[in-house]
XYZ file of C-alpha atoms in Angstrom:
624
model
C 102.081 -15.283 147.664
C 104.416 -12.587 148.743
C 107.209 -11.729 146.344
C 110.632 -13.059 147.393
C 113.917 -11.175 147.066
C 115.491 -12.135 143.773
C 118.240 -14.703 144.122
C 120.714 -15.571 141.382
C 123.791 -17.724 141.014
C 126.205 -14.961 142.008
C 124.390 -14.331 145.271
C 124.402 -18.049 146.027
C 128.160 -18.259 145.416
C 128.695 -15.244 147.641
C 126.709 -16.959 150.391
C 128.787 -20.101 149.898
C 132.011 -18.070 150.380
C 130.645 -16.675 153.631
C 129.978 -20.170 154.950
C 133.450 -21.300 153.891
C 134.953 -18.337 155.743
C 133.064 -19.438 158.831
C 134.384 -22.974 158.306
C 130.811 -24.241 157.877
C 131.709 -26.820 155.276
C 128.451 -28.709 155.384
C 126.440 -25.548 154.731
C 128.904 -24.533 151.957
C 128.563 -27.885 150.270
C 124.783 -27.623 150.450
C 124.933 -24.178 148.808
C 127.148 -25.623 146.098
C 124.680 -28.431 145.568
C 121.971 -25.746 145.264
C 124.022 -23.899 142.645
C 124.547 -27.155 140.709
C 120.804 -27.826 140.914
C 119.967 -24.363 139.572
C 122.290 -24.819 136.571
C 121.067 -28.343 135.903
C 117.457 -27.137 135.673
C 118.248 -24.567 133.002
C 116.583 -25.431 129.679
C 118.274 -23.940 126.602
C 116.137 -22.876 123.614
C 117.785 -21.810 120.394
C 115.952 -19.221 118.277
C 117.416 -19.041 114.810
C 116.639 -18.411 111.167
C 117.508 -16.300 108.174
C 119.190 -12.967 108.863
C 116.573 -10.191 108.772
C 113.661 -12.590 109.490
C 113.042 -11.012 112.933
C 114.819 -13.497 115.218
C 116.022 -10.855 117.677
C 112.652 -9.092 117.599
C 110.886 -12.356 118.423
C 113.263 -13.073 121.354
C 112.717 -9.529 122.564
C 108.964 -10.033 122.381
C 109.156 -13.242 124.398
C 111.206 -11.740 127.227
C 110.114 -8.091 127.276
C 106.766 -7.717 125.461
C 107.605 -4.504 123.618
C 105.024 -1.856 123.000
C 103.440 -1.345 119.654
C 105.560 0.578 117.252
C 103.985 3.962 116.497
C 106.489 4.884 113.803
C 107.693 1.759 111.932
C 110.172 3.766 109.807
C 111.870 5.166 112.873
C 111.900 1.767 114.486
C 113.633 0.077 111.576
C 116.060 2.986 111.189
C 117.119 2.497 114.820
C 117.021 -1.278 114.680
C 120.053 -2.946 116.288
C 122.639 -4.587 114.095
C 122.367 -8.237 113.155
C 123.298 -10.786 115.789
C 126.860 -12.017 115.362
C 127.269 -14.135 118.497
C 124.618 -16.072 120.378
C 123.015 -14.093 123.221
C 121.233 -15.897 126.053
C 118.188 -14.212 127.626
C 116.506 -15.542 130.763
C 112.724 -15.829 130.540
C 111.042 -13.301 132.845
C 108.494 -15.807 134.200
C 110.437 -19.074 133.972
C 114.027 -18.505 135.169
C 114.873 -22.095 134.181
C 114.181 -21.193 130.556
C 116.977 -19.462 128.600
C 116.290 -18.185 125.069
C 119.305 -17.914 122.832
C 119.243 -15.305 120.053
C 121.354 -17.129 117.489
C 123.151 -15.619 114.476
C 121.150 -15.880 111.291
C 122.200 -17.471 108.016
C 122.794 -15.510 104.835
C 120.725 -16.160 101.732
C 123.773 -17.284 99.807
C 125.174 -19.346 102.692
C 125.161 -23.092 102.282
C 123.052 -24.901 104.912
C 125.945 -27.246 105.817
C 128.238 -24.256 106.469
C 125.602 -22.565 108.650
C 125.035 -25.734 110.703
C 128.791 -26.024 111.171
C 128.926 -22.377 112.290
C 126.174 -22.989 114.835
C 128.107 -25.834 116.430
C 126.631 -28.639 118.459
C 122.848 -28.342 118.571
C 122.536 -31.016 121.279
C 122.898 -28.351 123.961
C 119.442 -27.061 123.122
C 116.349 -28.730 124.467
C 114.240 -27.105 121.774
C 114.707 -25.063 118.597
C 112.531 -22.226 117.320
C 113.073 -21.817 113.584
C 112.047 -18.341 112.438
C 110.784 -17.843 108.853
C 110.306 -14.346 107.452
C 108.229 -12.968 104.582
C 110.540 -14.602 102.040
C 109.182 -18.009 103.075
C 110.912 -21.285 103.708
C 114.375 -21.638 102.282
C 116.639 -24.630 102.007
C 118.455 -23.453 105.122
C 115.257 -23.627 107.184
C 114.505 -27.083 105.926
C 117.989 -28.350 106.712
C 117.707 -26.897 110.233
C 114.380 -28.650 110.791
C 115.746 -31.943 109.468
C 118.796 -31.639 111.719
C 116.556 -31.025 114.690
C 114.343 -33.995 113.761
C 117.365 -36.223 113.234
C 118.735 -35.350 116.717
C 115.294 -35.912 118.293
C 114.922 -32.242 119.246
C 111.614 -30.529 119.730
C 111.085 -27.624 117.351
C 108.561 -24.915 116.587
C 108.322 -22.851 113.412
C 107.457 -19.173 113.806
C 106.360 -17.410 110.625
C 107.101 -13.770 111.494
C 106.147 -10.436 109.984
C 102.606 -11.563 109.313
C 101.434 -8.029 110.020
C 103.467 -6.692 107.091
C 102.253 -9.431 104.792
C 98.602 -8.750 105.592
C 99.100 -5.008 105.237
C 100.577 -5.559 101.770
C 97.810 -7.944 100.805
C 95.157 -5.436 101.917
C 96.641 -2.694 99.766
C 96.961 -5.046 96.802
C 93.523 -6.731 97.005
C 91.464 -3.851 98.406
C 87.809 -4.878 98.345
C 88.683 -8.520 97.837
C 90.931 -8.582 100.928
C 90.059 -11.134 103.601
C 92.452 -11.447 106.551
C 91.461 -14.991 107.432
C 91.847 -16.097 103.851
C 95.305 -14.520 103.557
C 96.602 -16.088 106.755
C 95.312 -19.436 105.617
C 97.176 -19.052 102.313
C 100.421 -18.357 104.232
C 99.807 -21.416 106.380
C 99.055 -23.672 103.433
C 102.173 -22.558 101.612
C 104.328 -23.456 104.622
C 102.532 -26.763 105.180
C 102.981 -27.716 101.538
C 106.763 -27.143 101.560
C 107.153 -28.925 104.866
C 105.165 -31.919 103.609
C 107.430 -32.259 100.559
C 110.386 -32.737 102.880
C 108.597 -35.123 105.225
C 108.134 -32.593 108.046
C 104.958 -32.033 110.022
C 103.265 -28.640 110.119
C 101.495 -28.991 113.479
C 103.855 -26.594 115.268
C 103.655 -23.695 112.804
C 102.591 -20.306 114.166
C 101.900 -17.039 112.375
C 103.173 -14.231 114.582
C 104.374 -10.647 114.669
C 107.165 -9.708 117.081
C 105.825 -6.137 117.142
C 102.165 -6.999 117.789
C 102.173 -9.643 120.480
C 98.509 -9.219 121.212
C 97.455 -10.277 117.708
C 97.654 -13.296 115.407
C 99.012 -16.467 117.041
C 101.608 -15.074 119.395
C 99.779 -16.168 122.547
C 99.293 -19.618 121.069
C 102.987 -19.710 120.168
C 103.955 -18.840 123.757
C 101.598 -21.486 125.124
C 103.031 -24.124 122.818
C 106.607 -23.167 123.698
C 105.783 -23.540 127.387
C 104.030 -26.821 126.689
C 106.859 -28.264 124.564
C 109.731 -27.135 126.796
C 108.271 -26.953 130.276
C 105.446 -29.445 129.908
C 102.909 -26.776 130.893
C 99.627 -27.569 129.184
C 97.595 -24.548 128.081
C 94.263 -24.080 126.289
C 93.717 -21.325 123.809
C 90.940 -20.803 121.297
C 92.156 -18.690 118.431
C 88.610 -18.192 117.051
C 87.293 -16.102 119.918
C 87.079 -12.294 119.831
C 89.592 -9.992 121.415
C 89.291 -9.214 125.095
C 89.358 -5.448 124.509
C 86.375 -5.773 122.193
C 84.188 -7.435 124.793
C 84.871 -5.249 127.835
C 85.505 -1.545 128.345
C 89.103 -0.436 129.118
C 88.060 0.624 132.637
C 86.777 -2.888 133.471
C 89.805 -4.456 131.810
C 92.083 -2.428 134.117
C 89.990 -3.571 137.107
C 90.351 -7.220 136.074
C 94.086 -6.850 135.374
C 94.513 -5.243 138.808
C 92.920 -8.346 140.296
C 95.393 -10.511 138.393
C 98.303 -8.452 139.626
C 97.545 -8.231 143.338
C 94.108 -9.658 144.154
C 92.262 -12.920 144.140
C 90.442 -14.380 141.165
C 87.451 -14.812 143.440
C 86.691 -11.126 142.726
C 86.259 -11.783 138.963
C 82.622 -13.045 139.000
C 81.391 -9.929 140.782
C 83.019 -7.721 138.122
C 81.604 -9.797 135.231
C 78.140 -9.898 136.804
C 78.218 -6.131 137.159
C 79.024 -5.823 133.438
C 76.207 -8.265 132.532
C 73.731 -6.297 134.609
C 74.669 -3.052 132.824
C 76.257 -3.929 129.470
C 76.311 -0.325 128.290
C 80.105 -0.310 127.918
C 80.250 -3.590 126.015
C 81.010 -3.045 122.341
C 78.484 -4.401 119.876
C 79.534 -4.790 116.215
C 76.645 -5.018 113.746
C 77.621 -5.887 110.196
C 75.543 -4.465 107.334
C 75.934 -6.980 104.498
C 74.380 -7.605 101.141
C 75.033 -7.500 97.445
C 76.693 -4.551 95.748
C 74.171 -1.759 95.117
C 71.616 -3.089 97.576
C 71.675 0.122 99.604
C 73.883 -0.876 102.535
C 75.689 2.446 102.878
C 72.450 4.409 102.498
C 70.929 2.293 105.266
C 73.884 3.037 107.548
C 73.418 6.785 106.916
C 69.668 6.589 107.462
C 70.014 4.722 110.743
C 72.531 7.309 111.928
C 70.394 10.198 110.788
C 73.026 11.773 108.524
C 72.777 12.922 104.926
C 74.893 11.368 102.229
C 76.707 14.702 101.800
C 77.853 14.944 105.418
C 81.617 14.559 106.000
C 81.188 11.547 108.297
C 78.558 9.819 106.130
C 79.155 6.426 104.519
C 79.930 6.998 100.805
C 77.073 6.091 98.471
C 76.605 5.933 94.730
C 74.970 4.198 91.809
C 77.915 1.768 91.683
C 79.645 -0.048 94.521
C 81.766 2.538 96.406
C 82.473 0.702 99.676
C 85.941 -0.766 99.176
C 86.672 -1.931 102.757
C 84.795 -2.501 105.962
C 84.343 0.639 108.037
C 82.666 1.168 111.364
C 80.174 3.994 112.065
C 78.852 4.867 115.505
C 75.099 4.593 116.004
C 74.363 7.598 118.260
C 71.094 6.146 119.590
C 72.865 3.130 121.169
C 76.109 3.561 123.193
C 79.011 1.481 121.889
C 77.071 0.052 118.974
C 79.006 0.168 115.680
C 77.508 -0.304 112.263
C 80.031 -1.936 109.963
C 79.489 -1.000 106.335
C 80.922 -3.985 104.488
C 81.853 -4.128 100.788
C 79.208 -5.679 98.584
C 79.549 -9.391 98.185
C 78.216 -12.059 95.901
C 75.970 -14.627 97.410
C 77.592 -17.798 96.216
C 78.702 -20.515 98.643
C 82.289 -19.354 98.133
C 81.336 -15.809 99.175
C 79.581 -17.073 102.270
C 82.626 -19.153 103.192
C 84.957 -16.214 102.825
C 82.867 -14.013 105.111
C 84.478 -13.807 108.581
C 81.368 -14.192 110.759
C 83.321 -14.348 114.013
C 84.273 -10.647 113.670
C 80.712 -9.371 114.200
C 78.044 -9.889 116.846
C 74.894 -9.307 114.763
C 73.962 -8.754 111.147
C 71.640 -6.647 109.008
C 71.145 -8.616 105.809
C 70.124 -6.140 103.085
C 68.385 -7.011 99.836
C 66.975 -4.535 97.326
C 64.939 -7.167 95.543
C 63.105 -10.246 96.706
C 65.009 -12.604 98.992
C 66.585 -15.537 97.206
C 67.828 -18.898 98.312
C 71.374 -17.485 98.554
C 70.206 -14.957 101.182
C 68.752 -17.822 103.222
C 72.013 -19.752 102.984
C 73.888 -16.733 104.379
C 71.255 -16.286 107.138
C 71.592 -19.963 108.117
C 75.384 -19.626 108.309
C 74.968 -16.611 110.575
C 72.451 -18.397 112.795
C 74.716 -21.446 112.870
C 77.437 -19.239 114.351
C 75.042 -18.249 117.125
C 74.534 -14.693 115.795
C 71.332 -12.674 115.340
C 70.318 -11.617 111.843
C 67.792 -8.930 110.894
C 66.426 -8.925 107.335
C 66.179 -5.525 105.676
C 64.271 -5.153 102.376
C 65.683 -1.890 101.024
C 64.443 0.519 98.355
C 60.819 -0.214 99.172
C 59.848 3.174 97.734
C 61.013 2.045 94.298
C 58.803 -1.079 94.574
C 55.835 0.959 95.568
C 56.239 3.474 92.750
C 56.841 0.690 90.214
C 53.569 -1.138 91.014
C 51.831 -2.565 87.915
C 49.164 -0.624 86.051
C 45.610 -1.186 87.051
C 43.312 -0.045 89.824
C 45.337 1.868 92.393
C 46.115 -0.147 95.489
C 46.826 1.310 98.904
C 50.531 1.594 99.648
C 50.023 -0.243 102.858
C 48.650 -3.217 101.006
C 51.659 -3.241 98.688
C 54.040 -3.152 101.608
C 52.110 -5.944 103.234
C 52.454 -8.022 100.083
C 56.211 -7.405 99.894
C 56.687 -8.252 103.559
C 54.605 -11.443 103.216
C 56.580 -12.457 100.106
C 59.909 -12.014 101.902
C 58.805 -13.890 105.011
C 57.398 -16.794 102.991
C 60.587 -17.097 100.928
C 62.734 -17.153 104.066
C 60.487 -19.612 105.922
C 60.470 -21.886 102.892
C 64.292 -22.061 103.177
C 64.160 -22.971 106.857
C 64.499 -19.565 108.497
C 62.205 -19.561 111.517
C 60.308 -16.401 112.490
C 62.364 -13.998 110.319
C 62.259 -10.314 111.263
C 61.775 -8.348 108.034
C 62.030 -4.578 107.902
C 60.877 -2.656 104.818
C 63.073 0.386 104.451
C 63.496 3.353 102.155
C 66.772 5.056 103.072
C 65.852 8.116 100.965
C 62.304 8.493 102.185
C 61.813 7.317 105.716
C 58.158 8.243 105.967
C 55.850 5.296 106.427
C 58.505 2.584 106.306
C 60.101 0.398 109.011
C 63.214 2.487 109.511
C 62.003 3.894 112.923
C 60.968 0.383 113.865
C 64.429 -0.962 112.974
C 66.041 1.773 115.087
C 63.803 0.921 118.038
C 64.522 -2.793 117.622
C 68.287 -2.182 117.679
C 67.958 0.061 120.707
C 65.702 -2.425 122.508
C 67.678 -5.537 121.673
C 71.141 -4.022 122.143
C 71.496 -4.895 125.863
C 70.628 -8.557 125.272
C 72.835 -8.737 122.173
C 75.696 -7.279 124.177
C 75.191 -9.816 126.953
C 75.241 -12.626 124.343
C 78.439 -11.188 122.839
C 80.066 -10.959 126.289
C 79.046 -14.490 127.226
C 80.407 -15.732 123.897
C 83.762 -14.156 124.757
C 83.780 -15.321 128.371
C 85.861 -18.438 127.791
C 88.613 -16.321 126.245
C 88.314 -13.620 128.905
C 88.576 -16.097 131.759
C 91.357 -18.046 130.081
C 93.428 -14.895 129.641
C 92.766 -13.671 133.159
C 93.751 -17.003 134.690
C 96.789 -17.205 132.479
C 97.822 -13.679 133.455
C 97.409 -14.505 137.122
C 99.350 -17.755 136.729
C 102.246 -15.885 135.130
C 102.292 -13.326 137.975
C 102.470 -16.168 140.502
C 104.873 -18.283 138.475
C 107.411 -15.399 138.434
C 107.832 -15.908 142.238
C 108.019 -19.682 142.247
C 111.720 -19.965 141.445
C 112.784 -17.633 144.251
C 110.308 -19.183 146.661
C 111.824 -22.600 146.035
C 115.304 -21.171 146.636
C 114.117 -19.559 149.878
C 112.702 -22.880 151.110
C 115.957 -24.685 150.362
C 118.118 -21.915 151.872
C 116.082 -22.030 155.101
C 117.142 -25.668 155.410
C 120.802 -24.652 155.155
C 120.514 -21.777 157.628
C 118.597 -23.797 160.211
C 119.517 -27.492 159.725
C 117.971 -28.629 163.013
C 114.491 -27.572 161.902
C 115.075 -28.086 158.183
C 112.329 -30.548 157.422
C 109.701 -28.840 159.563
C 110.485 -25.423 158.109
C 110.550 -26.731 154.556
C 107.226 -28.469 154.878
C 105.570 -25.536 156.690
C 106.868 -23.054 154.110
C 105.789 -25.196 151.189
C 102.319 -25.809 152.620
C 101.941 -22.071 153.348
C 103.070 -21.225 149.810
C 100.571 -23.620 148.198
C 97.803 -22.316 150.483
C 98.654 -18.779 149.303
C 98.395 -19.980 145.695
C 94.923 -21.335 146.422
C 93.847 -17.991 147.836
C 95.216 -16.116 144.819
C 93.379 -18.447 142.440
C 90.212 -18.220 144.462
C 90.107 -21.911 145.394
C 89.995 -21.657 149.197
C 86.667 -22.027 151.010
C 86.021 -18.301 151.698
C 86.795 -17.504 148.091
C 84.478 -20.185 146.799
C 81.704 -18.881 149.086
C 82.253 -15.334 147.838
C 82.150 -16.421 144.178
C 79.031 -18.543 144.734
C 77.247 -15.621 146.324
C 78.275 -13.188 143.541
C 77.300 -15.601 140.749
C 74.138 -17.038 142.301
C 75.582 -20.517 142.472
C 76.283 -22.929 145.324
C 79.743 -23.393 146.791
C 79.588 -27.213 146.477
C 78.902 -26.823 142.750
C 82.072 -24.746 142.387
C 84.002 -27.054 144.709
C 83.190 -29.972 142.414
C 85.224 -28.387 139.638
C 88.462 -28.645 141.649
C 90.576 -31.685 140.801
C 94.091 -30.833 142.054
C 95.341 -32.381 145.284
C 97.115 -29.110 145.980
C 93.733 -27.457 146.661
C 93.092 -29.934 149.460
C 94.585 -30.023 153.013
C 98.217 -31.219 152.807
C 100.116 -33.050 155.521
C 103.771 -32.458 156.343
C 104.677 -36.058 155.645
C 103.053 -35.954 152.211
C 104.798 -32.679 151.300
C 108.150 -33.941 152.476
C 107.767 -37.053 150.409
C 107.386 -34.834 147.368
C 110.451 -32.663 147.879
C 112.929 -34.944 149.695
C 115.746 -36.353 147.624
C 116.055 -40.122 148.307
C 119.358 -41.357 149.773
C 121.852 -42.422 147.201
C 123.093 -46.013 147.254
C 126.613 -44.747 147.913
C 125.563 -42.776 151.044
C 123.574 -45.696 152.341
C 126.457 -48.165 151.791
C 129.028 -45.791 153.257
C 127.131 -45.631 156.546
C 127.787 -49.346 157.052
C 131.549 -49.194 156.430
C 133.273 -50.029 159.764
C 135.082 -47.258 161.525
C 134.914 -44.763 158.581
C 131.242 -44.696 157.868
C 129.458 -45.757 161.024
C 129.941 -42.364 162.655
C 127.985 -40.634 159.905
C 124.291 -41.156 159.775
C 122.958 -40.522 156.262
C 120.309 -37.785 156.134
C 117.860 -37.170 153.307
C 118.047 -33.750 151.675
C 115.507 -31.226 150.477
C 115.832 -31.074 146.680
C 115.627 -27.726 144.948
C 114.647 -29.356 141.674
C 111.792 -31.245 143.346
C 110.656 -28.191 145.323
C 110.610 -25.964 142.251
C 108.899 -28.690 140.201
C 106.170 -29.116 142.843
C 105.493 -25.423 143.062
C 105.408 -25.074 139.291
C 103.073 -28.040 139.017
C 100.852 -26.525 141.740
C 100.541 -23.265 139.765
C 99.598 -25.154 136.591
C 97.062 -27.472 138.212
C 95.493 -24.741 140.327
C 95.200 -22.421 137.317
C 93.337 -25.147 135.431
C 90.988 -25.594 138.412
C 90.501 -21.835 138.664
C 89.431 -21.651 135.032
C 86.918 -24.440 135.464
C 85.530 -22.852 138.648
C 85.151 -19.469 137.007
C 83.457 -20.946 133.919
C 80.995 -22.792 136.111
C 80.388 -19.710 138.300
C 79.547 -17.607 135.269
C 77.731 -20.310 133.287
C 74.310 -19.306 132.110
C 71.577 -21.354 133.734
């Protein structure tokens, strides 16, 4: 869909004046009706909260998507002054959505006084209440109650989560767990809301400075769904897009979203699956404190403990936080040296399994039931686990007195003991490696290296396929936003063409609308040639992909059907006036093309076709 010249209210009024100068009153009145329609469609959203909570930063993030702040101190030194008067900002994708940066309330200000200062809240279709690190105050609760009382939709954005997590990490150190901390923030908010009879379903933890993290995307989706009735799907548990695909491939996919057709996506993904070298693979090395995790990381990487880039080792637990180390033998494979953990059920629950693709479970003594519980949790998450029995040299040297036994027999006994213990706890076909990180001769360290090198491509493919739903969802959403940015102007163009050429108004309007929707189908990869191309690239059949399409906009559209969607029905007054003798019989009432209906249909087409595109791509790339 070609980009249309930007049209705003001032340009429409200028055009109206030109028609009035030419004494074209009918055209001028139609332009005025168009201006009225544009203003009527505007949806006002008030963004408000305590002063200093990040209201302006959040609004800025929604309309401009600021870059990450490299120097936070400089950023806050140069931060703009507090908002004194409400400032309206048009949404860059949805021109009918206006975000109002409202003045914040002071800590000492009474809620009633603040509500009075805000004025009538009925002008807002939705309220976004912003809560900072200080948490919910009485002012927030009164705002939410006022919104609920007036029947207004509202969302609660808990900002500055990045600062809270940074503080928690410095305070807790080895005990820090990001998922646990965010859940604590959420529970605290939910508890306070519940006490005041308010629901916590629309609570989002965000950072206005890091819009690619936390729940900012989910917050945006929910805002669009609540205000514009645009349904979105977003799974917050999936890994980040940048982790699954190399930057070069990401740029190629984003270029497709910007100016190409989504039908090109399967070929790019299939190319990555065929050669997953650039896919990042995160392997977590976990186990109890002192089990030899860091020594194993160093041994696998072939570095001595005294090297500058070696993982720190010692007789006591020295790993305080998770750190990634590159495994030179396998491109883009990172060994994550995790702090030692206990093996209680609580420890297993706290471990964020979604962060890693595969696991090396290290034990310096015999495997216990707790190890099996952890292994089952990992397998339950669809992840591969390798069992590493460390410090095998110590076991060999500490063999009981008696007739000397060959070392190979002792290793065989240890391996058999580990495998039997794991199988007894329900672990099928466990891979056990006996390793001495200090003396690699005669143990399974080379075998473990070879296994990681051999299995890495398949593990990377599994990791990529696990992330595919998120990747495709983000790509389709990005494409939809690119196309949606043109919908407003395209609807105005269609309506203006009716004013400029009234004799062919209906034909031009229907032809333009059908052509625009057809262009949307091509961009989303839903036309027949695109489906054939995707089917060929993915090794599927075109009818299989076609079966995923549900929207009527992806099917052939007739002019009469389209006109029925965008034509404003005659008002009772116009119809009755045409029957008034002498005065009304000379005027034949004509139906009009409605801007509101035209814009609504195009917006609905983008939403429905984007949902179809996501289903088609998922089916095209589904593993057989």
